[in-house]
mmCIF file of C-alpha atoms and ligand atoms in Angstrom:
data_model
loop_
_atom_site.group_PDB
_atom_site.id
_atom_site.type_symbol
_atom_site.label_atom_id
_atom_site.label_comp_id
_atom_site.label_asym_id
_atom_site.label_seq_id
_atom_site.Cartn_x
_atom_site.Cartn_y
_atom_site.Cartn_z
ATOM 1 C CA UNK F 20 0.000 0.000 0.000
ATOM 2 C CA UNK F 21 1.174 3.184 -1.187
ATOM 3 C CA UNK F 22 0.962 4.841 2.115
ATOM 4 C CA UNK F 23 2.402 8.695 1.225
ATOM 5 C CA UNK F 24 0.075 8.415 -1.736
ATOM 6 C CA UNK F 25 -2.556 7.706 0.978
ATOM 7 C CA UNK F 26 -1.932 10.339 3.150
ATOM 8 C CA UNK F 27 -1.640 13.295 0.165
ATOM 9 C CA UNK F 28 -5.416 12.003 -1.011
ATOM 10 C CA UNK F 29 -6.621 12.203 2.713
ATOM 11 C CA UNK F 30 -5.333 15.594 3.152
ATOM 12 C CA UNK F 31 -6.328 17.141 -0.168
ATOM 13 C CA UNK F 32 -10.034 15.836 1.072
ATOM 14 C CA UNK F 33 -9.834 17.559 3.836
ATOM 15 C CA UNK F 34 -8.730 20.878 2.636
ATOM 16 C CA UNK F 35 -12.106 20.816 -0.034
ATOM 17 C CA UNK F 36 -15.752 21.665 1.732
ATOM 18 C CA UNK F 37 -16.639 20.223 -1.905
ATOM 19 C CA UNK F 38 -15.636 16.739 -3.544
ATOM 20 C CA UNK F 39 -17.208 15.180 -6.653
ATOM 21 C CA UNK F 40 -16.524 11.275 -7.242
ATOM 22 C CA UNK F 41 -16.495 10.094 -10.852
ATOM 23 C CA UNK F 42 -16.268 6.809 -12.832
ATOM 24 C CA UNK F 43 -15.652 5.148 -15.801
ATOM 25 C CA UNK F 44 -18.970 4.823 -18.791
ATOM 26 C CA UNK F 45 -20.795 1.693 -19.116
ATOM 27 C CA UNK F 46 -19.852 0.899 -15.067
ATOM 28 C CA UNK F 47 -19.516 -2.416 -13.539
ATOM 29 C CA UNK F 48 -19.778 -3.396 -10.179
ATOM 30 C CA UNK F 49 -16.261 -2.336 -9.391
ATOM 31 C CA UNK F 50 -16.875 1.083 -11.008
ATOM 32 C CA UNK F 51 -20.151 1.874 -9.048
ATOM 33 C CA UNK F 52 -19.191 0.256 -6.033
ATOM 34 C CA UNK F 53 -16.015 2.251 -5.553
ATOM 35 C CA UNK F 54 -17.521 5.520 -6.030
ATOM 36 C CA UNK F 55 -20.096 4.538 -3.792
ATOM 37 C CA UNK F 56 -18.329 3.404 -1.258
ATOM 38 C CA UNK F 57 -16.063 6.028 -0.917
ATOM 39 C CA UNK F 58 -18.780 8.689 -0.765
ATOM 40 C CA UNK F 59 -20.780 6.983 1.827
ATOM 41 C CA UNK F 60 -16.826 6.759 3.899
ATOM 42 C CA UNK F 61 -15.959 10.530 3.656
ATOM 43 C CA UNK F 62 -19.956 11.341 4.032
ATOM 44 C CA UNK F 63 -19.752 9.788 7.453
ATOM 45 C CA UNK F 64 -16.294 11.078 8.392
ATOM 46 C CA UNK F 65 -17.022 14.318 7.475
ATOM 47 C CA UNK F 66 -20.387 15.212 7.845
ATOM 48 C CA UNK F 67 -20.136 19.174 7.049
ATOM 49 C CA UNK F 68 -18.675 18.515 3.580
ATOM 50 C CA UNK F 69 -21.022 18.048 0.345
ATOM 51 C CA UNK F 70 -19.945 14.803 -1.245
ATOM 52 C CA UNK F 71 -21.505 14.058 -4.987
ATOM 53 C CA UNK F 72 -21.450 11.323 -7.807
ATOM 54 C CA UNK F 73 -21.934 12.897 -11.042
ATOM 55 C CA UNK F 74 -21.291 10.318 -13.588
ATOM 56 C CA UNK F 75 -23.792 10.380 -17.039
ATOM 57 C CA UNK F 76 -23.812 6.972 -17.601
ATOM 58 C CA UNK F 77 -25.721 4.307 -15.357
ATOM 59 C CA UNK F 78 -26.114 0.188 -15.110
ATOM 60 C CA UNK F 79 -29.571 -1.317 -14.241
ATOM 61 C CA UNK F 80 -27.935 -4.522 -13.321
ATOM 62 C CA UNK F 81 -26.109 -2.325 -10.426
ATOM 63 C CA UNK F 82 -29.588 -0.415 -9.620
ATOM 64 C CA UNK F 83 -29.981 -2.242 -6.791
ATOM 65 C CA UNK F 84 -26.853 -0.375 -4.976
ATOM 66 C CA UNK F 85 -29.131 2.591 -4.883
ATOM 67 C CA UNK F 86 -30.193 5.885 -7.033
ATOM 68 C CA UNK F 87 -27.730 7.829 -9.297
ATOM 69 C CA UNK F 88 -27.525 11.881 -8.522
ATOM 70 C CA UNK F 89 -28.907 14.674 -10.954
ATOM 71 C CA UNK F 90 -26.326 16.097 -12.849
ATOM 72 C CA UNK F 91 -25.335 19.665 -11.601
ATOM 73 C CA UNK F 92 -25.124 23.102 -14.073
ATOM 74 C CA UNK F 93 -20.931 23.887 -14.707
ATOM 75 C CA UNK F 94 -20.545 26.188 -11.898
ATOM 76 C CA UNK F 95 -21.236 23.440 -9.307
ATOM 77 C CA UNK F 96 -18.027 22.105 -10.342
ATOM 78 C CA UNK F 97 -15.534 25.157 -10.167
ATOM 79 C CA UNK F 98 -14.416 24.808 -6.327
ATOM 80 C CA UNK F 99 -14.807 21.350 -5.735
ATOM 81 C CA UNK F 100 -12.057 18.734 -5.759
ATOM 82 C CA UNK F 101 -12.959 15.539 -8.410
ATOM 83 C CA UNK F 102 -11.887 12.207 -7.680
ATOM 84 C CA UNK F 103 -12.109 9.513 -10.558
ATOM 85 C CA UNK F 104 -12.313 6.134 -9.380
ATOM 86 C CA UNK F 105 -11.357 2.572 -11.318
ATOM 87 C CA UNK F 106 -10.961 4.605 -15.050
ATOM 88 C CA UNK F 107 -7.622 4.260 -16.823
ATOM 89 C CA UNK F 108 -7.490 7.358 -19.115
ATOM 90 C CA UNK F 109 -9.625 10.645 -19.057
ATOM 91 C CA UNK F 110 -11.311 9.878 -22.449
ATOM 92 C CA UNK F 111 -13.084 6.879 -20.454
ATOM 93 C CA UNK F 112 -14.462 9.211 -17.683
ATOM 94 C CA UNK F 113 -18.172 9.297 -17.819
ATOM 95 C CA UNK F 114 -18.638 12.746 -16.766
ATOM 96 C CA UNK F 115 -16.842 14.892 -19.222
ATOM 97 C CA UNK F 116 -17.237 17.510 -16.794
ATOM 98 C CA UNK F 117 -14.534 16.413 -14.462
ATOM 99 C CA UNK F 118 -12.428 18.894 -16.033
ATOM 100 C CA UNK F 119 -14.192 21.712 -14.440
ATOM 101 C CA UNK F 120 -12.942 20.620 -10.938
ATOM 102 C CA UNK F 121 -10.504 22.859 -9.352
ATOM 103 C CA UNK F 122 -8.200 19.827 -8.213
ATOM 104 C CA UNK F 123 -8.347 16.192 -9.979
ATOM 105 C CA UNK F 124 -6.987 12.846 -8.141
ATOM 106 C CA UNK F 125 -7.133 9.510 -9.839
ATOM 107 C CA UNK F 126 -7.549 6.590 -7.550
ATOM 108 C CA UNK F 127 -7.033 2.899 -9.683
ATOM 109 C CA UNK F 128 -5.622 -0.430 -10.135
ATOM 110 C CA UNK F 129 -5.840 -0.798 -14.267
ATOM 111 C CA UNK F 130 -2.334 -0.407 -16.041
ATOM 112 C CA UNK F 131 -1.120 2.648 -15.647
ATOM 113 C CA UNK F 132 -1.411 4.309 -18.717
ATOM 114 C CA UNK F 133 -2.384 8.279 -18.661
ATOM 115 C CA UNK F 134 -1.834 10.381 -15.309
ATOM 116 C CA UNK F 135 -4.546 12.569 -15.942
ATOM 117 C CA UNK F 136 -4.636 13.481 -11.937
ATOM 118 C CA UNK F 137 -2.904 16.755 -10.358
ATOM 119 C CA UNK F 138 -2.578 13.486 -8.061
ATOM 120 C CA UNK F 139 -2.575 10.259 -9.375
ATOM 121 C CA UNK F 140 -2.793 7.480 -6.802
ATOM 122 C CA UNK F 141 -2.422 3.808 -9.428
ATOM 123 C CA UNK F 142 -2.194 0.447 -7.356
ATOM 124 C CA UNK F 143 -2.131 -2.506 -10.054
ATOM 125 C CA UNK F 144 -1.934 -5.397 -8.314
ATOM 126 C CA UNK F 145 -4.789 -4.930 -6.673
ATOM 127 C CA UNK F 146 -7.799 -6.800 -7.556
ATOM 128 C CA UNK F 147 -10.597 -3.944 -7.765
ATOM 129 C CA UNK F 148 -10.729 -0.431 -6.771
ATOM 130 C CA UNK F 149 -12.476 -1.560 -4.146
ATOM 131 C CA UNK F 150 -9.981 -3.337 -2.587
ATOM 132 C CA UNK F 151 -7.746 0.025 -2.954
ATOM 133 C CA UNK F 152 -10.606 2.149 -1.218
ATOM 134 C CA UNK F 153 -10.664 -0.493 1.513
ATOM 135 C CA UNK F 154 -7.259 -0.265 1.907
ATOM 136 C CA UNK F 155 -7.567 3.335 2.240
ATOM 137 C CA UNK F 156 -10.021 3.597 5.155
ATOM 138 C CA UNK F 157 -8.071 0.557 6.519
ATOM 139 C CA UNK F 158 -5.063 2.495 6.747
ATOM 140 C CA UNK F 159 -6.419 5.672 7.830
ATOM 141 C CA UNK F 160 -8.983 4.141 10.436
ATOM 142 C CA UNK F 161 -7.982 6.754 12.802
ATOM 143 C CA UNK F 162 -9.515 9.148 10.727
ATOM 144 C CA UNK F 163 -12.696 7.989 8.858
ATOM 145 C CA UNK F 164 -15.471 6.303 9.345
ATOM 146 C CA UNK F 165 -17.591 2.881 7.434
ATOM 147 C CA UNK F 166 -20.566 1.657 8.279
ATOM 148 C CA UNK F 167 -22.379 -1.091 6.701
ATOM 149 C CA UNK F 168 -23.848 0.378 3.422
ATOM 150 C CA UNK F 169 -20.262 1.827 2.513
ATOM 151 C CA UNK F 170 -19.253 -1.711 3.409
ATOM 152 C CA UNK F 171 -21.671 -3.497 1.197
ATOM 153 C CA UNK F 172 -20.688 -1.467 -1.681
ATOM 154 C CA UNK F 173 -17.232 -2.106 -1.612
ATOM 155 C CA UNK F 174 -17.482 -5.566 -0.871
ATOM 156 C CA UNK F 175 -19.702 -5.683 -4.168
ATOM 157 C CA UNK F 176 -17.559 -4.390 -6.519
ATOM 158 C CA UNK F 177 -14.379 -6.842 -4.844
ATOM 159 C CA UNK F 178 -16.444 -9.618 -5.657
ATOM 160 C CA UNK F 179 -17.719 -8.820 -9.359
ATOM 161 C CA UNK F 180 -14.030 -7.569 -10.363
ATOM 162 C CA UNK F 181 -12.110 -11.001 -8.487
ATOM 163 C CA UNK F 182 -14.840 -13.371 -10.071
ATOM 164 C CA UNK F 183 -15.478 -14.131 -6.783
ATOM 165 C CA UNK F 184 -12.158 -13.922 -5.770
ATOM 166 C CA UNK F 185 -11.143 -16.950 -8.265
ATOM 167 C CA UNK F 186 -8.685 -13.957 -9.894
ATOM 168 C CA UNK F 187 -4.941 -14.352 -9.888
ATOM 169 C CA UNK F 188 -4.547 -10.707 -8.291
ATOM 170 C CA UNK F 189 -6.737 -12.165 -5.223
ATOM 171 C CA UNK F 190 -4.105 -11.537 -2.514
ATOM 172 C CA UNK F 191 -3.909 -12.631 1.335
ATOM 173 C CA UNK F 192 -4.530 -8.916 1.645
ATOM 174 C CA UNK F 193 -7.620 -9.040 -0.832
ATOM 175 C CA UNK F 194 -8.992 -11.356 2.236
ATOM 176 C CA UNK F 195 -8.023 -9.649 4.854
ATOM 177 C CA UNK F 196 -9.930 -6.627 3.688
ATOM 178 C CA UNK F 197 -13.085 -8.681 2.384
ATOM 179 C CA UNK F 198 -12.918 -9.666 5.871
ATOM 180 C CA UNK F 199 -13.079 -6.328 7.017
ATOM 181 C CA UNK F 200 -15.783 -5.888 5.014
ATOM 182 C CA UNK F 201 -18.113 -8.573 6.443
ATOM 183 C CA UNK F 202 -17.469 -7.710 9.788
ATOM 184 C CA UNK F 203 -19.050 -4.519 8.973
ATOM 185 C CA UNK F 204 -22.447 -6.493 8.521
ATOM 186 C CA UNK F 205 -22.713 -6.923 4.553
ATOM 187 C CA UNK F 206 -25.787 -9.002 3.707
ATOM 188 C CA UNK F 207 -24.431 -11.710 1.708
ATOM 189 C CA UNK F 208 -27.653 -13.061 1.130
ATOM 190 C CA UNK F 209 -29.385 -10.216 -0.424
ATOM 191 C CA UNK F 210 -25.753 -9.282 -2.086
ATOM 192 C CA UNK F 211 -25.960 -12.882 -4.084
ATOM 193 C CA UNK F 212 -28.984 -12.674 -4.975
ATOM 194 C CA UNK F 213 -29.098 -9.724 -6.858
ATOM 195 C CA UNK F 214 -25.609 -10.434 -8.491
ATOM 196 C CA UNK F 215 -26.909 -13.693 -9.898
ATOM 197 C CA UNK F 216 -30.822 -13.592 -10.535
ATOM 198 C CA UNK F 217 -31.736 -13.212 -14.275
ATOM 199 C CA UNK F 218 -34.828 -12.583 -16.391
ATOM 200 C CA UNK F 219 -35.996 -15.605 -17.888
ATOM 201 C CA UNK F 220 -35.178 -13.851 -21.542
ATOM 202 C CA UNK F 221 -31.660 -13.786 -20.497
ATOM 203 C CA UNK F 222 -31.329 -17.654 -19.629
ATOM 204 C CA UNK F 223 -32.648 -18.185 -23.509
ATOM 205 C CA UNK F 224 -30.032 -16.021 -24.693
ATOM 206 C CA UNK F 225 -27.857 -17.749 -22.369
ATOM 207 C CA UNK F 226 -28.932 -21.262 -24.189
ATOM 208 C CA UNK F 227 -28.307 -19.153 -28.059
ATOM 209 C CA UNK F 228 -24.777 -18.386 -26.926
ATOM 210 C CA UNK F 229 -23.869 -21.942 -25.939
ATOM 211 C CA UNK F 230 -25.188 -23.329 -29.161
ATOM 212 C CA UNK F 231 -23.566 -20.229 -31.227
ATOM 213 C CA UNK F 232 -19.865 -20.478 -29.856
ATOM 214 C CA UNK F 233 -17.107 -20.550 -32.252
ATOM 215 C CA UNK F 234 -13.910 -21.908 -31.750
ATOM 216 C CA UNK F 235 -11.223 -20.311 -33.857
ATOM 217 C CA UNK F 236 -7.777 -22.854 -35.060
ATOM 218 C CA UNK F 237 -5.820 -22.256 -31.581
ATOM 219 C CA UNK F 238 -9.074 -22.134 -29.495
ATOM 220 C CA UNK F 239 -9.985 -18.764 -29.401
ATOM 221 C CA UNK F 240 -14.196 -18.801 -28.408
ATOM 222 C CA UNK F 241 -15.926 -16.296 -29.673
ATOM 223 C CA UNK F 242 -19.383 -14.651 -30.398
ATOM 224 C CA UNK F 243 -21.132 -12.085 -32.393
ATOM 225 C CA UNK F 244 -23.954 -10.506 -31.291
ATOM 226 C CA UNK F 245 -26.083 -8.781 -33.610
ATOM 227 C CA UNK F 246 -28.760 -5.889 -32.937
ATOM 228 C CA UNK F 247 -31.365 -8.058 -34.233
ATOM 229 C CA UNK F 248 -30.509 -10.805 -32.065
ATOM 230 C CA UNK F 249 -30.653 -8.800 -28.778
ATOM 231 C CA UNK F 250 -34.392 -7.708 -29.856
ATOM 232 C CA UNK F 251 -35.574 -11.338 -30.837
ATOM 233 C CA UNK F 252 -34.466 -12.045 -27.034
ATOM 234 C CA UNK F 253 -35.368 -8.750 -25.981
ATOM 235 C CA UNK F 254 -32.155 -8.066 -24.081
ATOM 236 C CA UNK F 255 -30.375 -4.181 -23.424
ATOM 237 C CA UNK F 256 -27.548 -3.592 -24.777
ATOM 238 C CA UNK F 257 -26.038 -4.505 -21.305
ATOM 239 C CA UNK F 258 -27.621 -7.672 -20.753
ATOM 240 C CA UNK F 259 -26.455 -8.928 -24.090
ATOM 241 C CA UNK F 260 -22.739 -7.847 -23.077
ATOM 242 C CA UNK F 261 -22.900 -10.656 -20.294
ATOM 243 C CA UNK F 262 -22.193 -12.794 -22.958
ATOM 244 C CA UNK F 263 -18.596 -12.985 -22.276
ATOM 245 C CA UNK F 264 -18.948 -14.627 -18.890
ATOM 246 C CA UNK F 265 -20.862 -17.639 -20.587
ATOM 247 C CA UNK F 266 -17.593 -18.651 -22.517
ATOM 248 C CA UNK F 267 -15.275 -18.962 -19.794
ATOM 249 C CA UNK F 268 -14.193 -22.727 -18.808
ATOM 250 C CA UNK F 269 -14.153 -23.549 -22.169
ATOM 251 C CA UNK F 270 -11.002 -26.402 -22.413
ATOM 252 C CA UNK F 271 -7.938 -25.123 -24.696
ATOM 253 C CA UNK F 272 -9.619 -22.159 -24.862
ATOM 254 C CA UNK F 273 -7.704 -19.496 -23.345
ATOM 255 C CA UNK F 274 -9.318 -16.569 -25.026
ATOM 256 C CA UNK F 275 -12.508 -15.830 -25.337
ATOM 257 C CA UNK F 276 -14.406 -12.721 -26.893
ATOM 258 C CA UNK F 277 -17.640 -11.357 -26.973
ATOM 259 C CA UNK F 278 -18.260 -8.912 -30.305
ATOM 260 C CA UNK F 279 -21.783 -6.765 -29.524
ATOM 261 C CA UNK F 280 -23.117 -4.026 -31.958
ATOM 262 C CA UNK F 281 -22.610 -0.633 -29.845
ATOM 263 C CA UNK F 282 -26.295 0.661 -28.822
ATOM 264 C CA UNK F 283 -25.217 4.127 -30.192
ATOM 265 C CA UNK F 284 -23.007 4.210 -33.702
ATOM 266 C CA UNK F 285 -22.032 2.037 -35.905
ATOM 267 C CA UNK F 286 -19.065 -0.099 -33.387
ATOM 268 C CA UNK F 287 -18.581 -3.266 -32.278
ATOM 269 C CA UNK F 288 -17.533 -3.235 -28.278
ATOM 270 C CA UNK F 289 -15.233 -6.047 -27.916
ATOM 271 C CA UNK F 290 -14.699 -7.771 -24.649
ATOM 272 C CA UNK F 291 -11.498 -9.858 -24.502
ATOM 273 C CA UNK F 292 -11.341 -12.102 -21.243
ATOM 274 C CA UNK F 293 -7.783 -14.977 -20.673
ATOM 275 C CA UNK F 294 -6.644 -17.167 -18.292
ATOM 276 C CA UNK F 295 -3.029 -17.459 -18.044
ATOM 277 C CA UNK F 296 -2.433 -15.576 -21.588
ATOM 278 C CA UNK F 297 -2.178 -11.763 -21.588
ATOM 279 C CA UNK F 298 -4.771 -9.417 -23.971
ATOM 280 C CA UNK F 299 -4.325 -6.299 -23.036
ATOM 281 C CA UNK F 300 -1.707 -5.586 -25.532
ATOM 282 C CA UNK F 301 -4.027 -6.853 -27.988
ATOM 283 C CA UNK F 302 -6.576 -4.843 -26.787
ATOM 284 C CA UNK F 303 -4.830 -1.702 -27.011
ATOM 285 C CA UNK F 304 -4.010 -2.302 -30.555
ATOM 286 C CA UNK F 305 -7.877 -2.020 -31.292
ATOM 287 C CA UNK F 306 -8.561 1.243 -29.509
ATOM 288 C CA UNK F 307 -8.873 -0.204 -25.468
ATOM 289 C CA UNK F 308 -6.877 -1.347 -22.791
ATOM 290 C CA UNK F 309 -7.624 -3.157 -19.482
ATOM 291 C CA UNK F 310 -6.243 -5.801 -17.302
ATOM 292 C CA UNK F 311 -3.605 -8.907 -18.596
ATOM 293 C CA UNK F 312 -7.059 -10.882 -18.455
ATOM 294 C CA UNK F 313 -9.933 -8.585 -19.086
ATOM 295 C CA UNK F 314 -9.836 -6.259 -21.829
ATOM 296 C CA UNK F 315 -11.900 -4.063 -23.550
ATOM 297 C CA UNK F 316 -11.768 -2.480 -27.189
ATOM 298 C CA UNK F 317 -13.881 -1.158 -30.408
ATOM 299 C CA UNK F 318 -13.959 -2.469 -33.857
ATOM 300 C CA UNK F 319 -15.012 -0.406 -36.814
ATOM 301 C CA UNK F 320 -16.451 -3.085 -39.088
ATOM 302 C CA UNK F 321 -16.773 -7.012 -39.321
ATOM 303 C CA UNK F 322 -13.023 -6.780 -41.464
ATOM 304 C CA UNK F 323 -11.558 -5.424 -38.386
ATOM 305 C CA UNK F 324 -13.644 -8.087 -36.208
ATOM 306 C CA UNK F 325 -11.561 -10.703 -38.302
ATOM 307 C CA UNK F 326 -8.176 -8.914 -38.089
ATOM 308 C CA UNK F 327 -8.485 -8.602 -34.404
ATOM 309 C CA UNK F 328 -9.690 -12.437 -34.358
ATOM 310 C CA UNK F 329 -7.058 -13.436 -36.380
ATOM 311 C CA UNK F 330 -4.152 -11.740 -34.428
ATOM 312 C CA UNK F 331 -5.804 -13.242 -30.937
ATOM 313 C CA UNK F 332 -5.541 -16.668 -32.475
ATOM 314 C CA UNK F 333 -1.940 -16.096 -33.528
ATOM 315 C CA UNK F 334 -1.409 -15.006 -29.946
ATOM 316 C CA UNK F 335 -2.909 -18.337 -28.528
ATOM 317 C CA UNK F 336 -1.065 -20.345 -30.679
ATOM 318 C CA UNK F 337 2.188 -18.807 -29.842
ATOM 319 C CA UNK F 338 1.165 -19.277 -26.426
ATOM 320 C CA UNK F 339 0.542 -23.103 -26.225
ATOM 321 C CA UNK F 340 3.918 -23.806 -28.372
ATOM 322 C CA UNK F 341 5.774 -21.767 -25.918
ATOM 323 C CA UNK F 342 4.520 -22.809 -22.953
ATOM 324 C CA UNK F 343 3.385 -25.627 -20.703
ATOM 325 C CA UNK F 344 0.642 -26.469 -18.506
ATOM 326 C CA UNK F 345 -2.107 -24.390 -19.264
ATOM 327 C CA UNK F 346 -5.563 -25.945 -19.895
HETATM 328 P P1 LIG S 872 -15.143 -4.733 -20.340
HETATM 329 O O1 LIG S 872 -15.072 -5.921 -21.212
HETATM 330 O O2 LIG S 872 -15.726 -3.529 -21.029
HETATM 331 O O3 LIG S 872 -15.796 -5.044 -19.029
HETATM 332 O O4 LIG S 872 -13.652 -4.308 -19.988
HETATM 333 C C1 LIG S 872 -12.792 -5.131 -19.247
HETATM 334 C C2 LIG S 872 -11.793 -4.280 -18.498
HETATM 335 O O5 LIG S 872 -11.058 -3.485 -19.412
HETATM 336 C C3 LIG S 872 -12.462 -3.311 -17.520
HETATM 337 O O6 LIG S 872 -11.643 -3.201 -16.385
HETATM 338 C C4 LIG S 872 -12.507 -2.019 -18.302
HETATM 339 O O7 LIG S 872 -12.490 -0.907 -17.445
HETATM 340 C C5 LIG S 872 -11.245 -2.104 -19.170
HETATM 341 N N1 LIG S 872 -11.435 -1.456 -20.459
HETATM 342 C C6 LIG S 872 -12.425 -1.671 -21.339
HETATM 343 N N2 LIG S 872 -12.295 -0.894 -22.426
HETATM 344 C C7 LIG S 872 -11.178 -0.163 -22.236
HETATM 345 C C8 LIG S 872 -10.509 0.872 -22.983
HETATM 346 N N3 LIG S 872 -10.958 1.278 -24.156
HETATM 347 N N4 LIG S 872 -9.382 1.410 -22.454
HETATM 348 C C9 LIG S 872 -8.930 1.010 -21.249
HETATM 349 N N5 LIG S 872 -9.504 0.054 -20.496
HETATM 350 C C10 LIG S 872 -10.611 -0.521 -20.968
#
């Protein structure tokens, strides 16, 4: 834990009556939980300060962590200090308007690629952002305060980013601070539950994606989901992104990608996921970025979908002849 790094964010907080958290678009669990849960922390530690989200981007799958906040005019921004939570580069930041702030810090754990921050506080080996913020109050329990609710968002976003803590950055500290976490009362139960329940249209789509996998020469899996596919099953744009997470476990298949038609333009969002093989560089040659094992990028048009298909099978190939005991 970068404790000096710790310390500056804690005492920029305190010098603002003002701070305004921000995440990445399209959020995940991690994303939304981190903002969350640092909000709810400094809300409770310091009482007399206002403490915002502001992002312009939301998940329904997440709604159950709670309402989003109004977006405020410009000059709501000017004296406030931003903090941006679990987003790699400033072009990813939901709320263009982070810009405005009088002081920026970044707070993340992807690969360090843009230090957008006036501070920029980038932990990579941890497993979410969520962890990091956990670490945070955990090292400066002196000084803040966590309750429950901040406890159950956190712990939310550690378990969606570790796969349920099945990830290779899953530390001895990861479970130390889960169990932090829980012993702040998180309802598992209700926690589960929401993470996992579908709608009944999803579990058919679930059923088309196991019977439409492709397996490329090496073993890359992949999918392509049209727009006229997610309305014959009647899906958002976000439910038919879940796709990815039914490939996984596939034998010899080390990558796996879901292709989706954007909702807005005319792109394809790619999501890259690996076990033991690394796509991030991969993913960064198509316009994204992300973790050694979960990437995201854009294609342009189904030629590029077969370019970037072709060089992740080249990849996996290389990978099996030059190395042993993967599965
Ligand atoms: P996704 O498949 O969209 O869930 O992305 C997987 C991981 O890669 C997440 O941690 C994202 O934040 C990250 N990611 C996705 N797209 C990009 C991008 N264009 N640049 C940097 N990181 C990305």
């Amino acid at each position: 834990m970068n404790i000096t790094a710790a310390r500056q964010v804690l005492d920029t907080i305190k010098e603002y009556d003002r701070i305004i958290i921000f995440r990445h678009f399209r959020p995940d669990g991690d994303a939304v939980g981190s903002t969350k849960g640092l909000r709810r922390i400094l809300q409770l530690s310091f009482p007399e300060k206002e403490i915002v989200l502001q992002n312009c981007d939301f998940s329904d799958y997440l709604s159950f962590l709670g309402d989003e906040e109004e977006l405020k005019d410009d000059a709501f921004y000017a004296e406030a200090l931003g903090i941006v939570i679990d987003t790699a580069t400033a072009e990813r930041i939901s709320n263009k308007k982070f810009s405005l702030c009088k002081k920026l810090i970044k707070i993340d754990h992807h690969i360090d690629v843009e230090a957008y921050g006036d501070i920029n506080w980038v932990e990579e080996h941890r497993s979410s952002s969520c962890e990091l913020v956990a670490a945070f109050y955990n090292a400066m329990k002196d000084e803040l305060k966590i309750d429950a609710e901040a406890a159950t968002y956190l712990y939310a976003g550690l378990v969606t980013d570790s796969g349920r803590f099945r990830f290779r950055s899953v530390s001895g500290e990861t479970m130390r601070l889960a169990g932090m976490l829980l012993d702040q009362g998180v309802d598992t139960d209700h926690l589960y539950a929401n993470l996992y329940m579908k709608e009944f249209e999803e579990f058919k789509f679930q059923g088309y994606v196991l019977n439409n996998i492709k397996i490329t020469e090496n073993g890359v899996a992949y999918i392509y989901i049209d727009r006229a596919t997610m309305q014959e099953y009647g899906l958002s744009y976000e439910q038919a992104s879940a796709c990815v997470s039914y490939m996984d476990s596939i034998k010899n298949s080390l990558i796996w990608i879901a292709f989706i038609d954007s909702d807005k333009d005319e792109d394809i969002r790619v999501r890259l996921r690996s076990r033991f093989v690394t796509v991030n560089q991969l993913a960064e040659k198509y316009e994204g970025g992300g973790h050694a094992c979960a990437s995201g990028a854009t294609v342009h048009s189904l030629q590029q979908l077969e370019e970037l298909l072709s060089e992740a099978d080249a990849l996996l190939g290389e990978y099996k002849r030059s190395n042993e005991g993967w599965l």
